[in-house]
Short mmCIF file of C-alpha atoms in Angstrom, two decimals:
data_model
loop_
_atom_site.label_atom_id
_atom_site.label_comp_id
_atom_site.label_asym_id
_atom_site.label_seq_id
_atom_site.Cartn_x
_atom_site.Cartn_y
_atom_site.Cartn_z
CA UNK A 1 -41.43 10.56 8.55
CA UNK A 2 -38.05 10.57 7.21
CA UNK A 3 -34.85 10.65 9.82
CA UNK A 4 -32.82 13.50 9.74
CA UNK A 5 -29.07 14.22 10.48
CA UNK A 6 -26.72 16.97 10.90
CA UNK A 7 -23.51 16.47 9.87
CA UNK A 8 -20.77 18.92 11.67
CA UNK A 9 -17.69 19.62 9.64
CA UNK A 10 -17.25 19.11 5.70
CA UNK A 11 -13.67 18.56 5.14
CA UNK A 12 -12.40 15.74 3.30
CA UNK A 13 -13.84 13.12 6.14
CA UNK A 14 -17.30 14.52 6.68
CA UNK A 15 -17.58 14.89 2.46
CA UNK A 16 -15.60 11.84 1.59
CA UNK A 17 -16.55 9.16 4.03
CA UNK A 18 -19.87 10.11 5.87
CA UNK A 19 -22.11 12.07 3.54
CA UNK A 20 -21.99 9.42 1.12
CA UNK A 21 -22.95 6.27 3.41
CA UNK A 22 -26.37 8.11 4.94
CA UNK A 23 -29.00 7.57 1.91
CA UNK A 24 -28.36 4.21 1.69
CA UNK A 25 -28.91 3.65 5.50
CA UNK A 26 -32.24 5.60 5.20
CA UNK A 27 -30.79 8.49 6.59
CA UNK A 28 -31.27 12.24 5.20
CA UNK A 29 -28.58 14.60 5.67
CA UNK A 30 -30.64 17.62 6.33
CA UNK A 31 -27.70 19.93 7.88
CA UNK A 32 -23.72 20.52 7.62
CA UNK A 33 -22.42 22.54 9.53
CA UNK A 34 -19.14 23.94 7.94
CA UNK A 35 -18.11 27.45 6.48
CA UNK A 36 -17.69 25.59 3.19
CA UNK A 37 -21.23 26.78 2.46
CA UNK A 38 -20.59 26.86 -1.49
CA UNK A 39 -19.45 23.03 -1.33
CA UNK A 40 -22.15 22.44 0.68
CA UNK A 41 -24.96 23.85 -2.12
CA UNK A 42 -23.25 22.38 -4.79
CA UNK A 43 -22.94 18.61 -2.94
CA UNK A 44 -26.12 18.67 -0.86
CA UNK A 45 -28.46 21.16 -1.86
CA UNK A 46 -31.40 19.67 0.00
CA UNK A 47 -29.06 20.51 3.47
CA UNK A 48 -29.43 23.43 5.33
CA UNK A 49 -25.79 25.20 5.77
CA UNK A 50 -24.67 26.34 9.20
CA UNK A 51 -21.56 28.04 9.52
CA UNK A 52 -21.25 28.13 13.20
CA UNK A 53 -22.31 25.00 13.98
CA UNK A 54 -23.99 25.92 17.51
CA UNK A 55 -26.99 26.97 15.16
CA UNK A 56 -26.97 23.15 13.42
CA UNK A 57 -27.04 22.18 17.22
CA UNK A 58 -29.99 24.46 18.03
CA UNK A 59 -31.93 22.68 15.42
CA UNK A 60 -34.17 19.90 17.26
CA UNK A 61 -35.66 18.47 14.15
CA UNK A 62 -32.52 16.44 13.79
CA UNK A 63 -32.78 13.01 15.15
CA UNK A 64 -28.59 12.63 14.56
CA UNK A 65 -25.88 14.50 14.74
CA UNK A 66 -22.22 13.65 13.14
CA UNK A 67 -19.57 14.83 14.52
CA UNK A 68 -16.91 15.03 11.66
CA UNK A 69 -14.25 17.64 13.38
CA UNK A 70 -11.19 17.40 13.90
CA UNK A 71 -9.55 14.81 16.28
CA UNK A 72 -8.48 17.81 19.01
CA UNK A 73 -12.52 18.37 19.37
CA UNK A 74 -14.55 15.54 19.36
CA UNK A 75 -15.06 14.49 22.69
CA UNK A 76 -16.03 18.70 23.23
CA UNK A 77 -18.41 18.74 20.27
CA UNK A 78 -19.88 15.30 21.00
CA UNK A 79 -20.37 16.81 24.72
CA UNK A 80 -21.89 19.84 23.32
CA UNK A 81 -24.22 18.24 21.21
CA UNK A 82 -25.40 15.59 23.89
CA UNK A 83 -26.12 18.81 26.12
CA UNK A 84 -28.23 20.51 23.32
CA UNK A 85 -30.33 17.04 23.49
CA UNK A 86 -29.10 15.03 20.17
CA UNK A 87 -28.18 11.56 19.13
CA UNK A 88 -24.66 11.63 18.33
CA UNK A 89 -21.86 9.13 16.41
CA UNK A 90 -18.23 11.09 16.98
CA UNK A 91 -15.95 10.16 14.18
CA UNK A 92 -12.70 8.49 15.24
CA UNK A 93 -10.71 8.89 17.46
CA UNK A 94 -13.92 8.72 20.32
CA UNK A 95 -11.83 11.20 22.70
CA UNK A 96 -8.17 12.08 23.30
CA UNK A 97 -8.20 10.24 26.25
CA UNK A 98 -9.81 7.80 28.83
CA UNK A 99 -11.08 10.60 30.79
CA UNK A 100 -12.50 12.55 28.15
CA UNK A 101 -14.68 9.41 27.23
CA UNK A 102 -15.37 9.00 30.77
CA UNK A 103 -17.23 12.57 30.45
CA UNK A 104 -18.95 11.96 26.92
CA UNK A 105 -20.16 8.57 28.27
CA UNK A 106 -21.53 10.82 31.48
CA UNK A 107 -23.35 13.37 29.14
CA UNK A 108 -24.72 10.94 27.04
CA UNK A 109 -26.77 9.09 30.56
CA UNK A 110 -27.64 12.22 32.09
CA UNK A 111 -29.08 13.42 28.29
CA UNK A 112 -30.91 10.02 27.61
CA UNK A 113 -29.63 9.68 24.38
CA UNK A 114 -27.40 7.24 21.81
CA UNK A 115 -24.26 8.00 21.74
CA UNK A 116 -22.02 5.59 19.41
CA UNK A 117 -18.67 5.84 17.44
CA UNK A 118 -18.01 5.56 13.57
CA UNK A 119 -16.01 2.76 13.27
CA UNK A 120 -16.67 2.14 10.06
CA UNK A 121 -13.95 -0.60 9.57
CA UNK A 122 -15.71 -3.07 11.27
CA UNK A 123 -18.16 -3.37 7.77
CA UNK A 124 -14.49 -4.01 5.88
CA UNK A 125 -15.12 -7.09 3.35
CA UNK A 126 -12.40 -8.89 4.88
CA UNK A 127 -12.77 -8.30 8.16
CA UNK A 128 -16.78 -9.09 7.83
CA UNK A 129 -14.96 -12.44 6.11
CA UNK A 130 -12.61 -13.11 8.61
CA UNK A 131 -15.70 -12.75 11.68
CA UNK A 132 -17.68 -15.06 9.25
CA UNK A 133 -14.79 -17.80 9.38
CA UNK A 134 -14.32 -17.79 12.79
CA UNK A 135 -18.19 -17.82 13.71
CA UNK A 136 -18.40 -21.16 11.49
CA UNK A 137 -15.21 -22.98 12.85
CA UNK A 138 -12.82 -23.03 9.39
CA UNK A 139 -9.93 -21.62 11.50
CA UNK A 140 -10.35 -23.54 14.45
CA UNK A 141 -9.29 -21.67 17.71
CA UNK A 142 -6.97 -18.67 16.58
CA UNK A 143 -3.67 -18.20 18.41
CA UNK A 144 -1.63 -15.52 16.45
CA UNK A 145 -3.38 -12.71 13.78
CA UNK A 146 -1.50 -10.39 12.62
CA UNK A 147 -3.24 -6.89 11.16
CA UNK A 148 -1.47 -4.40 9.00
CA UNK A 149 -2.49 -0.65 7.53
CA UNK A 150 0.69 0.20 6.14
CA UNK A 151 0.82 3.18 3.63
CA UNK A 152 3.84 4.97 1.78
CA UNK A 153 3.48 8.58 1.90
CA UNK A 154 6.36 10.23 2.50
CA UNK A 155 5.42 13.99 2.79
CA UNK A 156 3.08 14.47 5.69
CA UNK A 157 -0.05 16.98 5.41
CA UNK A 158 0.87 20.53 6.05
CA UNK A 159 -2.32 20.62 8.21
CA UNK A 160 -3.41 19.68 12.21
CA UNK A 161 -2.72 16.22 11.15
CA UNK A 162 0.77 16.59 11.58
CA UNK A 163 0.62 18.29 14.75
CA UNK A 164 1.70 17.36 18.30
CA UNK A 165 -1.87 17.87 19.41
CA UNK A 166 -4.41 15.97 21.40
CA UNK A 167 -6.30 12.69 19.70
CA UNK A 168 -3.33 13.04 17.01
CA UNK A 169 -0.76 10.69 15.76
CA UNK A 170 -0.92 7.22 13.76
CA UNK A 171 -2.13 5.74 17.30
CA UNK A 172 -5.52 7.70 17.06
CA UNK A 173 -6.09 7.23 13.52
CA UNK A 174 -4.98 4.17 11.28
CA UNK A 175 -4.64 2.31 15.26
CA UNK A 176 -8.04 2.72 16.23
CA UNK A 177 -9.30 0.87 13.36
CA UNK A 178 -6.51 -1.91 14.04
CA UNK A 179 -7.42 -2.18 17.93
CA UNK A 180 -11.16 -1.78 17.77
CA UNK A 181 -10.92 -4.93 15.28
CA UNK A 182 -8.95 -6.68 17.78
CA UNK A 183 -10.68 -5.61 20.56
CA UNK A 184 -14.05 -6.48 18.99
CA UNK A 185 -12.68 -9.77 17.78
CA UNK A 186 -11.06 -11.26 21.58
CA UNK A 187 -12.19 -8.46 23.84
CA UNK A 188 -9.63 -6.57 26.12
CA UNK A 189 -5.82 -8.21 26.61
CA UNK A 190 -4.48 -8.76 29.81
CA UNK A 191 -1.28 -7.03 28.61
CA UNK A 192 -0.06 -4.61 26.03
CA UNK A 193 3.49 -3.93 24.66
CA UNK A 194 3.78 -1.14 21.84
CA UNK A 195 5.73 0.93 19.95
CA UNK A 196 5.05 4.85 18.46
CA UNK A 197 7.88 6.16 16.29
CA UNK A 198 8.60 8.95 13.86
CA UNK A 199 10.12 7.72 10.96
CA UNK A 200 8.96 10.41 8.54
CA UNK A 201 11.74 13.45 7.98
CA UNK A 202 8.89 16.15 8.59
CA UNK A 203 6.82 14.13 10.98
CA UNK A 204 5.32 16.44 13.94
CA UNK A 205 3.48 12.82 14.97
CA UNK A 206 4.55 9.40 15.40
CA UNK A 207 3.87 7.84 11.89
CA UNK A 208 4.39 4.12 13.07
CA UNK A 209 2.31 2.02 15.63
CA UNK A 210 3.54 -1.53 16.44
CA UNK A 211 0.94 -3.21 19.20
CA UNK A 212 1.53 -6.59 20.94
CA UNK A 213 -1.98 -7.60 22.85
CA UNK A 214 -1.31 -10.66 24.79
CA UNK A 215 -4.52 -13.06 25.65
CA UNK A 216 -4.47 -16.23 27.80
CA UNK A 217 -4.20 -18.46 24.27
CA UNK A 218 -3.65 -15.87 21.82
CA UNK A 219 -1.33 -13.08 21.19
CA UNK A 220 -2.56 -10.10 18.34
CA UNK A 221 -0.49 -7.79 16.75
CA UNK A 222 -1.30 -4.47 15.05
CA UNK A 223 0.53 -2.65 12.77
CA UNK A 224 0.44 0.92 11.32
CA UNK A 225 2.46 2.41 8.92
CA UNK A 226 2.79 5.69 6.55
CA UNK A 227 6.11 5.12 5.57
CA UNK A 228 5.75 1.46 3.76
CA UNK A 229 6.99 1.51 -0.01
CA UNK A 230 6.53 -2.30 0.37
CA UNK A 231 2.87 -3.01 1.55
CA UNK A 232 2.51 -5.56 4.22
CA UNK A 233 -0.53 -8.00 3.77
CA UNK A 234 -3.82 -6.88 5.29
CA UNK A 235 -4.10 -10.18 7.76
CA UNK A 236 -2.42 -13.21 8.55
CA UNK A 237 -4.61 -15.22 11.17
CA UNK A 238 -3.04 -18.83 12.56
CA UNK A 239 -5.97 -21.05 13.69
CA UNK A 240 -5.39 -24.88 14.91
CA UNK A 241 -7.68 -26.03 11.84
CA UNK A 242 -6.65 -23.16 9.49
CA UNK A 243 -4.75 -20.30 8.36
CA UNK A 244 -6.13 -17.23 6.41
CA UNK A 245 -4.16 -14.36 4.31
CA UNK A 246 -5.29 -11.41 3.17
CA UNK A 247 -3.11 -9.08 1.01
CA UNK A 248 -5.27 -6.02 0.01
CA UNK A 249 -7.10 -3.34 1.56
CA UNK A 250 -10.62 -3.21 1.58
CA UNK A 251 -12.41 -1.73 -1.53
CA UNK A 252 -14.59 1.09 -0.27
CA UNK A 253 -12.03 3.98 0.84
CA UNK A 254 -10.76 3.95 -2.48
CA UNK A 255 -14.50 3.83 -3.94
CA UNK A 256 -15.54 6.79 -1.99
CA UNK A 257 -12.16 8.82 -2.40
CA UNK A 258 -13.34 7.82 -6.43
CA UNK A 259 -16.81 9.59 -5.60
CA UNK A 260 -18.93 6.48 -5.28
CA UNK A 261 -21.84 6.50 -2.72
CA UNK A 262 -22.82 3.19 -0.74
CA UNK A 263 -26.12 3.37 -3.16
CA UNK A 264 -24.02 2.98 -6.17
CA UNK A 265 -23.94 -0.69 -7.94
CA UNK A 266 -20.86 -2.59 -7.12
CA UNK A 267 -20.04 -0.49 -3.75
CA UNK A 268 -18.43 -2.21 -1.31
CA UNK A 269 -17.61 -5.32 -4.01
CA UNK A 270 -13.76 -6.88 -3.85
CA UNK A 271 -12.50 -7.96 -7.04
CA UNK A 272 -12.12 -11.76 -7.12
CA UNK A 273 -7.88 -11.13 -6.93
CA UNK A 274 -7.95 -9.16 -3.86
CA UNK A 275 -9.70 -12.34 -2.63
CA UNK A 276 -8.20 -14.00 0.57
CA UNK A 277 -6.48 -17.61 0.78
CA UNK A 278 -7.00 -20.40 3.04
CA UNK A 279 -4.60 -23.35 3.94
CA UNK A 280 -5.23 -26.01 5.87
CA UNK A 281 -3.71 -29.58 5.94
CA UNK A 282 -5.92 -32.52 5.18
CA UNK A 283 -3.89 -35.91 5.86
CA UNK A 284 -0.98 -33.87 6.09
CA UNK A 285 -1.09 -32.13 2.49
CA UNK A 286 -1.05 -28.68 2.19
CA UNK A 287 -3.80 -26.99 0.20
CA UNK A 288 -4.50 -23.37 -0.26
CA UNK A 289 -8.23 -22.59 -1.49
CA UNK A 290 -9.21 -18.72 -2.59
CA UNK A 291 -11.83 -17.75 -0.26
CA UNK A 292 -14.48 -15.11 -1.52
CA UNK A 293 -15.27 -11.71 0.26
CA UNK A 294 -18.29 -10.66 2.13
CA UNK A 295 -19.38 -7.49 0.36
CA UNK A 296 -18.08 -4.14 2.28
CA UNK A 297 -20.86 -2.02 3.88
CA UNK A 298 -19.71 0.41 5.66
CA UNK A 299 -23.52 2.08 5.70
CA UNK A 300 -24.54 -0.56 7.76
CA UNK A 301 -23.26 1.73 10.86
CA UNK A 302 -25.50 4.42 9.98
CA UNK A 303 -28.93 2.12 9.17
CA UNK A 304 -27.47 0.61 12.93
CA UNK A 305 -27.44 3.66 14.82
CA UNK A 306 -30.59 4.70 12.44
CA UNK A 307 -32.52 1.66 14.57
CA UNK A 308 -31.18 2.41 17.82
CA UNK A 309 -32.63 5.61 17.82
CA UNK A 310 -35.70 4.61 16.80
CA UNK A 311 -36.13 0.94 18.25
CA UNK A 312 -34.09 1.28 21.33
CA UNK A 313 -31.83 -1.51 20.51
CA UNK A 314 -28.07 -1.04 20.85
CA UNK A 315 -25.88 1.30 18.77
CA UNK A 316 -23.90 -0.40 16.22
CA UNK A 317 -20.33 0.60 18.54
CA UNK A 318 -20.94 1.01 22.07
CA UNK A 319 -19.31 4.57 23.97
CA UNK A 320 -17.65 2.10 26.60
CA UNK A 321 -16.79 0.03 23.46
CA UNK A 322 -14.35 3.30 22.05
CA UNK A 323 -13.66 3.77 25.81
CA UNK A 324 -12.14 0.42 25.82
CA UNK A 325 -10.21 0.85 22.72
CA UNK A 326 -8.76 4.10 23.86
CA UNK A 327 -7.36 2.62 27.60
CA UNK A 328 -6.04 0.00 24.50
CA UNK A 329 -4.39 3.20 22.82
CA UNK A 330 -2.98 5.00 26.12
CA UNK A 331 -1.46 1.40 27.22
CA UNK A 332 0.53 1.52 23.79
CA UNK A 333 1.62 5.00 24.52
CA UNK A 334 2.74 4.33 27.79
CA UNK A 335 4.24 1.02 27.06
CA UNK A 336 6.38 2.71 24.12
CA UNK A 337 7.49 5.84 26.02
CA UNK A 338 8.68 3.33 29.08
CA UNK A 339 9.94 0.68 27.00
CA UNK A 340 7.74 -2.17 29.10
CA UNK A 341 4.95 -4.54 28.57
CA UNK A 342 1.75 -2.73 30.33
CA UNK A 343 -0.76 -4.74 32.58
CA UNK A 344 -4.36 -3.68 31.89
CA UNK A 345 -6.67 -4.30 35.22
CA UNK A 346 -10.18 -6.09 34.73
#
């Protein structure tokens, strides 16, 4: 019996970075609900179109459903679907807020069902690299990483992207990614100092996120930029044994933008320059060694949430997980609009 998904919403997110991951996590995309019913046909002409996607909800031979809207109505959707009795994995952001989560997190109990968050960037080569270093000692205990998105794009989209909305701004999108890495990494800080700025002409959103997360031992920073004609490097982690840089992004937005699926040869695959470099100090000499890259697979959060659903094990991202990552995200806001470092409670 194969496993079935609906995907809701088929702009450039649900075409460009979900649809292509599900066949190689054994997943069929049986539904879309979108009114972009010709793109639909000509893409995926084994899916069913919806255009209202209450009737891809009413549909209870789906065993997922993907909610790929945008940011303003995830947590609603997500809510919606739970109630209609599906499995669902919300895009980020999770929610626009604590609260909303809070609710989601509710529905999902009272529904009995998975309910998990596409954060896909947690199957980035280097960051898969970087979690493989630390789990075999080469950097020694970490005090300082540093982790960059920074982008130049000087025109924002003419779209709800660049509108003073709920669940928008560079602190839901590119900063999710950063913090969820972070959090996933160390777990929640005790403090948080940020920063959310417009730099942008025509920015209706801030456009630059700059995060401080301070730990007993360790202090993180995240940084997110759209405005960058000079890119910063992807990480710098300090270790006591080690340090590691990375300088490029990972391979597989590109690859997808480029109309690759996850099933195609080479997905996911860094080229051996976009490789990391490690320096460490034996008797006091400094040596820097190129470090190959885990292969990207971002799929491996769909086959994840793919065996939750059917073996009962956990999802891939936890809903208190994205919870977390959004009191992360509110503490930023706060912190930025007050001008103070913010104390996060147990």
């Amino acid at each position: 019996m194969s496993f079935r998904a609906g995907l809701i919403g088929y702009g450039f997110g649900g075409r460009v970075f979900h649809a292509p991951l599900l066949e190689a996590a054994g997943i069929e995309l049986a539904a879309i609900g979108s009114s972009r019913v010709d793109d639909i046909r000509r893409d995926h002409p084994g899916a069913t179109p919806y255009t209202d996607y209450h009737d891809l909800l009413a549909d209870q031979s789906l065993d997922l459903v993907i909610v790929c809207t945008p940011s303003p109505t995830h947590g609603s959707v997500a809510i919606e679907a739970l109630d209609a009795g599906h499995n669902v994995a919300v895009d980020k952001p999770f929610a626009a807020s604590v609260e909303e989560a809070e609710r989601m997190i509710a529905a999902a109990d009272k529904a009995g069902k998975v309910l998990t968050c596409f954060q896909n960037r947690r199957w980035d080569s280097d960051f898969l690299t970087l979690k493989d270093l630390m789990a075999r000692g080469v950097l020694g205990d970490i005090h300082h990483i540093r982790s960059t998105f920074s982008f130049f794009k000087p025109e924002p989209p003419d779209a709800w992207q660049n509108q003073a909305l709920p669940a928008v701004g560079i602190h839901f999108d590119l900063g999710t990614h950063l913090l969820d890495q972070l959090v996933h990494l160390f777990g929640m800080p005790d403090w948080v100092e940020g920063e959310l700025v417009k730099r942008r002409p025509a920015s209706g959103v801030p456009d630059r996120l700059h995060a401080r997360l301070g730990y007993p031992d360790l202090r993180a920073e995240a940084e997110a930029d759209m405005f960058s004609p000079e890119y910063a490097p992807r990480f710098v982690v300090q270790g006591t044994k080690a340090g590691w840089r990375k300088d490029h992004m990972d391979c597989q937005e590109a690859q997808l933008k480029g109309g690759m699926t996850a099933t195609d040869p080479g997905f996911g695959v860094e080229p051996e320059d976009h490789y990391g470099t490690l320096t460490t100090y034996p008797d006091g000499t400094r040596t820097r060694e190129t470090v190959p890259l885990l292969n990207g697979t971002h799929h491996a959060f769909y086959r994840l949430t793919r065996e939750a659903i059917q073996n009962g094990t956990e999802p891939p991202v936890k809903a208190t997980e994205a919870r977390d990552v959004l009191r992360v995200i509110e503490a930023v806001a706060q912190s930025s609009e007050e001008g103070k470092r913010i104390q996060l409670a147990p």
